[in-house]
CSV table of C-alpha atoms in Angstrom, one decimal:
chain,number,residue,atom,x,y,z
A,1,UNK,CA,6.6,89.7,-20.9
A,2,UNK,CA,7.3,91.6,-17.8
A,3,UNK,CA,4.8,90.7,-15.1
A,4,UNK,CA,2.8,93.7,-13.9
A,5,UNK,CA,3.7,92.6,-10.5
A,6,UNK,CA,6.9,91.9,-9.0
A,7,UNK,CA,8.2,90.5,-5.6
A,8,UNK,CA,11.4,91.3,-4.3
A,9,UNK,CA,13.4,90.9,-1.1
A,10,UNK,CA,16.4,92.9,-1.5
A,11,UNK,CA,18.4,93.1,1.4
A,12,UNK,CA,16.2,91.8,4.2
A,13,UNK,CA,14.9,88.4,3.2
A,14,UNK,CA,12.2,88.6,5.6
A,15,UNK,CA,10.2,91.1,4.1
A,16,UNK,CA,8.5,90.7,0.5
A,17,UNK,CA,7.9,94.0,-1.4
A,18,UNK,CA,5.3,93.4,-3.7
A,19,UNK,CA,5.4,96.0,-6.4
A,20,UNK,CA,2.2,96.8,-8.8
A,21,UNK,CA,4.1,98.4,-12.0
A,22,UNK,CA,1.5,98.3,-15.0
A,23,UNK,CA,1.6,101.4,-16.4
A,24,UNK,CA,0.3,104.2,-17.2
A,25,UNK,CA,-2.4,103.7,-14.4
A,26,UNK,CA,-2.0,100.4,-13.1
A,27,UNK,CA,-5.5,98.8,-14.3
A,28,UNK,CA,-6.8,95.8,-13.6
A,29,UNK,CA,-7.0,93.6,-16.3
A,30,UNK,CA,-6.4,89.7,-17.6
A,31,UNK,CA,-2.8,90.2,-17.3
A,32,UNK,CA,-3.0,91.7,-13.8
A,33,UNK,CA,-5.4,88.9,-12.4
A,34,UNK,CA,-3.2,86.0,-13.6
A,35,UNK,CA,-0.3,87.7,-11.7
A,36,UNK,CA,-1.9,88.5,-8.6
A,37,UNK,CA,-2.8,85.1,-8.3
A,38,UNK,CA,0.7,84.0,-8.9
A,39,UNK,CA,2.0,86.6,-6.6
A,40,UNK,CA,-0.3,85.3,-3.7
A,41,UNK,CA,0.9,82.0,-4.2
A,42,UNK,CA,4.3,82.5,-4.3
A,43,UNK,CA,3.7,84.5,-0.8
A,44,UNK,CA,1.9,81.4,0.4
A,45,UNK,CA,4.7,79.1,-0.8
A,46,UNK,CA,7.4,81.0,0.7
A,47,UNK,CA,6.2,82.1,3.6
A,48,UNK,CA,8.1,85.5,4.1
A,49,UNK,CA,7.9,87.3,7.7
A,50,UNK,CA,6.1,90.3,6.5
A,51,UNK,CA,5.0,91.6,3.0
A,52,UNK,CA,4.4,95.3,1.8
A,53,UNK,CA,2.0,96.1,-1.2
A,54,UNK,CA,2.9,99.2,-3.0
A,55,UNK,CA,3.0,100.3,-6.6
A,56,UNK,CA,5.2,102.5,-9.2
A,57,UNK,CA,3.6,105.4,-10.9
A,58,UNK,CA,1.4,108.4,-9.9
A,59,UNK,CA,-1.5,106.3,-8.9
A,60,UNK,CA,-1.8,103.2,-7.2
A,61,UNK,CA,-4.4,102.0,-9.7
A,62,UNK,CA,-6.9,103.9,-11.6
A,63,UNK,CA,-9.4,101.1,-11.3
A,64,UNK,CA,-10.6,98.4,-13.5
A,65,UNK,CA,-9.8,97.6,-17.4
A,66,UNK,CA,-13.6,97.2,-18.0
A,67,UNK,CA,-12.9,96.5,-21.7
A,68,UNK,CA,-10.8,93.6,-21.1
A,69,UNK,CA,-12.5,92.5,-17.8
A,70,UNK,CA,-16.2,92.9,-17.7
A,71,UNK,CA,-17.5,94.4,-21.4
A,72,UNK,CA,-17.3,90.7,-22.7
A,73,UNK,CA,-19.1,89.0,-20.0
A,74,UNK,CA,-21.6,92.1,-19.9
A,75,UNK,CA,-22.5,92.1,-23.5
A,76,UNK,CA,-23.1,88.3,-23.3
A,77,UNK,CA,-25.3,88.7,-20.4
A,78,UNK,CA,-23.4,85.8,-19.1
A,79,UNK,CA,-24.4,85.5,-15.7
A,80,UNK,CA,-22.2,82.0,-14.8
A,81,UNK,CA,-19.0,83.8,-16.5
A,82,UNK,CA,-19.9,87.0,-14.1
A,83,UNK,CA,-20.3,84.8,-11.2
A,84,UNK,CA,-17.1,82.7,-11.4
A,85,UNK,CA,-14.9,85.4,-12.2
A,86,UNK,CA,-16.2,87.5,-9.3
A,87,UNK,CA,-15.5,84.0,-7.1
A,88,UNK,CA,-12.1,84.2,-7.9
A,89,UNK,CA,-11.7,87.7,-7.1
A,90,UNK,CA,-13.3,87.0,-3.5
A,91,UNK,CA,-11.1,84.0,-3.2
A,92,UNK,CA,-7.8,86.5,-4.1
A,93,UNK,CA,-8.7,88.9,-1.3
A,94,UNK,CA,-9.6,86.2,1.3
A,95,UNK,CA,-6.2,84.6,0.6
A,96,UNK,CA,-4.5,87.9,0.9
A,97,UNK,CA,-6.5,88.7,4.3
A,98,UNK,CA,-5.5,85.2,5.7
A,99,UNK,CA,-1.5,85.2,4.9
A,100,UNK,CA,0.1,83.9,7.9
A,101,UNK,CA,2.2,87.4,8.5
A,102,UNK,CA,1.8,90.9,8.9
A,103,UNK,CA,1.0,93.0,5.4
A,104,UNK,CA,1.0,96.3,4.9
A,105,UNK,CA,-0.3,98.4,2.3
A,106,UNK,CA,1.0,102.0,1.0
A,107,UNK,CA,-1.3,104.2,-0.8
A,108,UNK,CA,-0.6,107.1,-2.6
A,109,UNK,CA,-2.5,108.9,-5.8
A,110,UNK,CA,-5.7,107.5,-6.5
A,111,UNK,CA,-6.5,104.0,-5.1
A,112,UNK,CA,-9.5,102.8,-6.7
A,113,UNK,CA,-11.6,99.6,-7.0
A,114,UNK,CA,-9.3,96.5,-6.8
A,115,UNK,CA,-6.7,98.2,-5.4
A,116,UNK,CA,-8.6,99.5,-2.6
A,117,UNK,CA,-10.0,96.1,-1.9
A,118,UNK,CA,-6.7,94.4,-1.6
A,119,UNK,CA,-5.3,97.5,0.8
A,120,UNK,CA,-8.5,96.5,2.8
A,121,UNK,CA,-7.4,92.7,2.8
A,122,UNK,CA,-4.2,93.8,4.3
A,123,UNK,CA,-3.4,94.4,7.9
A,124,UNK,CA,-2.6,97.8,7.8
A,125,UNK,CA,-2.6,100.8,5.7
A,126,UNK,CA,-0.5,103.3,5.4
A,127,UNK,CA,-1.4,106.5,3.2
A,128,UNK,CA,0.3,109.4,1.8
A,129,UNK,CA,-1.8,112.7,2.7
A,130,UNK,CA,-2.7,113.5,-1.2
A,131,UNK,CA,-3.9,109.8,-1.4
A,132,UNK,CA,-7.2,109.2,-2.6
A,133,UNK,CA,-9.6,105.9,-2.5
A,134,UNK,CA,-12.6,104.8,-4.2
A,135,UNK,CA,-14.7,101.8,-5.0
A,136,UNK,CA,-16.6,103.2,-7.9
A,137,UNK,CA,-18.1,100.1,-9.4
A,138,UNK,CA,-21.5,101.4,-9.2
A,139,UNK,CA,-21.1,103.7,-11.8
A,140,UNK,CA,-20.8,100.9,-14.4
A,141,UNK,CA,-23.9,99.0,-12.8
A,142,UNK,CA,-21.6,96.5,-10.5
A,143,UNK,CA,-20.7,96.2,-7.0
A,144,UNK,CA,-17.4,95.6,-5.2
A,145,UNK,CA,-16.4,91.8,-6.0
A,146,UNK,CA,-12.8,91.3,-4.1
A,147,UNK,CA,-14.6,91.6,-0.5
A,148,UNK,CA,-14.0,95.2,-0.3
A,149,UNK,CA,-17.5,96.3,0.8
A,150,UNK,CA,-17.4,94.0,3.8
A,151,UNK,CA,-14.2,94.8,5.1
A,152,UNK,CA,-14.8,98.3,5.0
A,153,UNK,CA,-17.6,98.1,7.0
A,154,UNK,CA,-15.6,95.9,9.5
A,155,UNK,CA,-13.3,98.9,9.8
A,156,UNK,CA,-15.6,101.8,9.8
A,157,UNK,CA,-19.4,100.5,9.9
A,158,UNK,CA,-22.1,99.3,7.3
A,159,UNK,CA,-23.5,102.8,7.1
A,160,UNK,CA,-20.1,104.5,6.1
A,161,UNK,CA,-19.6,101.3,4.0
A,162,UNK,CA,-22.9,101.8,2.1
A,163,UNK,CA,-22.0,105.7,1.7
A,164,UNK,CA,-18.7,105.0,0.2
A,165,UNK,CA,-19.9,102.1,-2.3
A,166,UNK,CA,-23.2,103.6,-3.3
A,167,UNK,CA,-22.1,107.3,-4.0
A,168,UNK,CA,-19.1,105.8,-5.7
A,169,UNK,CA,-17.1,108.8,-4.2
A,170,UNK,CA,-13.6,109.4,-3.8
A,171,UNK,CA,-12.7,110.0,-0.4
A,172,UNK,CA,-9.1,111.6,0.9
A,173,UNK,CA,-6.8,110.1,3.0
A,174,UNK,CA,-7.5,112.5,6.0
A,175,UNK,CA,-11.2,111.5,6.1
A,176,UNK,CA,-10.1,107.8,5.8
A,177,UNK,CA,-8.2,108.2,8.7
A,178,UNK,CA,-10.8,109.7,10.7
A,179,UNK,CA,-13.2,106.9,9.6
A,180,UNK,CA,-10.5,104.3,10.6
A,181,UNK,CA,-10.4,102.9,7.2
A,182,UNK,CA,-6.8,104.2,6.8
A,183,UNK,CA,-4.3,103.3,9.9
A,184,UNK,CA,-2.0,106.3,9.5
A,185,UNK,CA,-1.5,109.4,7.1
A,186,UNK,CA,1.8,110.6,6.6
A,187,UNK,CA,3.4,113.4,4.3
A,188,UNK,CA,3.6,112.3,0.6
A,189,UNK,CA,7.3,112.4,0.7
A,190,UNK,CA,7.5,110.0,3.7
A,191,UNK,CA,5.1,107.5,2.6
A,192,UNK,CA,7.6,104.9,1.0
A,193,UNK,CA,10.0,105.0,3.9
A,194,UNK,CA,7.5,104.9,6.7
A,195,UNK,CA,5.4,102.0,5.0
A,196,UNK,CA,8.7,99.9,4.5
A,197,UNK,CA,10.2,101.0,8.3
A,198,UNK,CA,6.4,99.7,9.5
A,199,UNK,CA,6.7,96.4,7.2
A,200,UNK,CA,10.3,95.8,8.1
A,201,UNK,CA,9.6,96.0,11.9
A,202,UNK,CA,6.7,94.0,11.9
A,203,UNK,CA,8.4,90.8,9.8
A,204,UNK,CA,11.3,91.4,12.6
A,205,UNK,CA,9.0,90.8,15.1
A,206,UNK,CA,7.2,87.9,16.8
A,207,UNK,CA,5.5,86.6,13.7
A,208,UNK,CA,4.1,83.8,15.3
A,209,UNK,CA,1.9,85.5,17.7
A,210,UNK,CA,1.1,88.3,15.0
A,211,UNK,CA,-0.2,85.3,13.2
A,212,UNK,CA,-2.1,84.3,16.3
A,213,UNK,CA,-3.7,87.8,16.6
A,214,UNK,CA,-4.8,87.3,13.2
A,215,UNK,CA,-6.5,84.2,13.7
A,216,UNK,CA,-8.5,85.1,16.8
A,217,UNK,CA,-9.6,88.6,14.9
A,218,UNK,CA,-10.6,86.4,11.6
A,219,UNK,CA,-12.6,84.2,14.3
A,220,UNK,CA,-14.3,87.4,15.8
A,221,UNK,CA,-15.3,88.1,12.3
A,222,UNK,CA,-16.2,85.0,11.1
A,223,UNK,CA,-18.1,83.6,14.3
A,224,UNK,CA,-18.5,86.3,17.0
A,225,UNK,CA,-16.8,87.5,20.5
A,226,UNK,CA,-17.9,84.3,22.5
A,227,UNK,CA,-16.5,81.7,19.8
A,228,UNK,CA,-13.5,84.0,19.5
A,229,UNK,CA,-13.0,84.2,23.3
A,230,UNK,CA,-13.5,80.2,23.3
A,231,UNK,CA,-10.9,80.0,20.9
A,232,UNK,CA,-8.1,82.6,22.4
A,233,UNK,CA,-6.7,79.9,24.7
A,234,UNK,CA,-6.2,77.5,21.9
A,235,UNK,CA,-4.5,79.7,19.6
A,236,UNK,CA,-2.4,81.8,22.0
A,237,UNK,CA,-1.7,78.8,23.9
A,238,UNK,CA,0.0,77.5,21.2
A,239,UNK,CA,2.8,80.1,21.3
A,240,UNK,CA,4.4,78.6,24.7
A,241,UNK,CA,5.8,75.7,22.3
A,242,UNK,CA,7.7,78.5,20.0
A,243,UNK,CA,11.3,79.4,20.3
A,244,UNK,CA,10.2,83.2,20.1
A,245,UNK,CA,8.5,82.8,23.2
A,246,UNK,CA,11.1,81.1,25.0
A,247,UNK,CA,13.7,83.2,23.7
A,248,UNK,CA,12.2,86.4,24.6
A,249,UNK,CA,11.3,85.2,27.9
A,250,UNK,CA,15.1,84.7,28.7
A,251,UNK,CA,15.9,88.0,27.2
A,252,UNK,CA,13.4,90.0,29.5
A,253,UNK,CA,14.8,88.0,32.5
A,254,UNK,CA,18.2,88.7,31.7
A,255,UNK,CA,18.1,92.1,30.1
A,256,UNK,CA,14.9,93.8,30.0
A,257,UNK,CA,12.3,94.6,28.3
A,258,UNK,CA,12.3,95.1,24.4
A,259,UNK,CA,15.7,93.5,23.3
A,260,UNK,CA,14.5,90.2,22.3
A,261,UNK,CA,15.5,88.8,18.8
A,262,UNK,CA,12.7,86.9,17.0
A,263,UNK,CA,13.1,84.0,14.5
A,264,UNK,CA,9.4,83.3,13.5
A,265,UNK,CA,9.6,79.8,15.2
């Protein structure tokens, strides 16, 4: 059986391209759940220097296959099973969020529920101009459970996160870019190329420094400004022991700004 998620490197082994392909609507079901867990494990193990998440088809995802994922738990009123399943979802989102390299998500068409939560767990979101987003779990009496509510609030404030989640609406790329939930909006026909080029450029850059940036921001989110400030010296100071920094400094002195080559070491 073909997995609903595949990882490819192609001609650029530094960049992992993660493609969701589970037609017709890339719905989240038990098969997708297992595939996402396997994908995250592979990324943690193989440590590419960057990853691009994208999807095949007319939409990134139409949401969750309720019959497969939630209905049996709901019919049985099984609180323990629901709690355990949501704990797995939260862990998956957190593992993506903490990958020690840059991650980019390319959004087109509909990007609903789990897919938007996965996007929010990535570092940067690029959207086609006709893309739309929704966390519509409230329509079946649920709330998002992969960390999307929290991460949306971090990006654009609690008020907008509440409005987005509680109304279960669908919001276009332009509005999401204004909110700060989407980092860049591009014409639909430029989405794939733009997202790939952004991911490639980040993967070819100072990825150890990028990982330090992510760690500082994660500390800010978890423990506040004072703790992030207190830990910045320790986190950033380690970069002076990297080959990338030494090589970039030598390159700057010898050839000027912007000509360094980075190895991620």
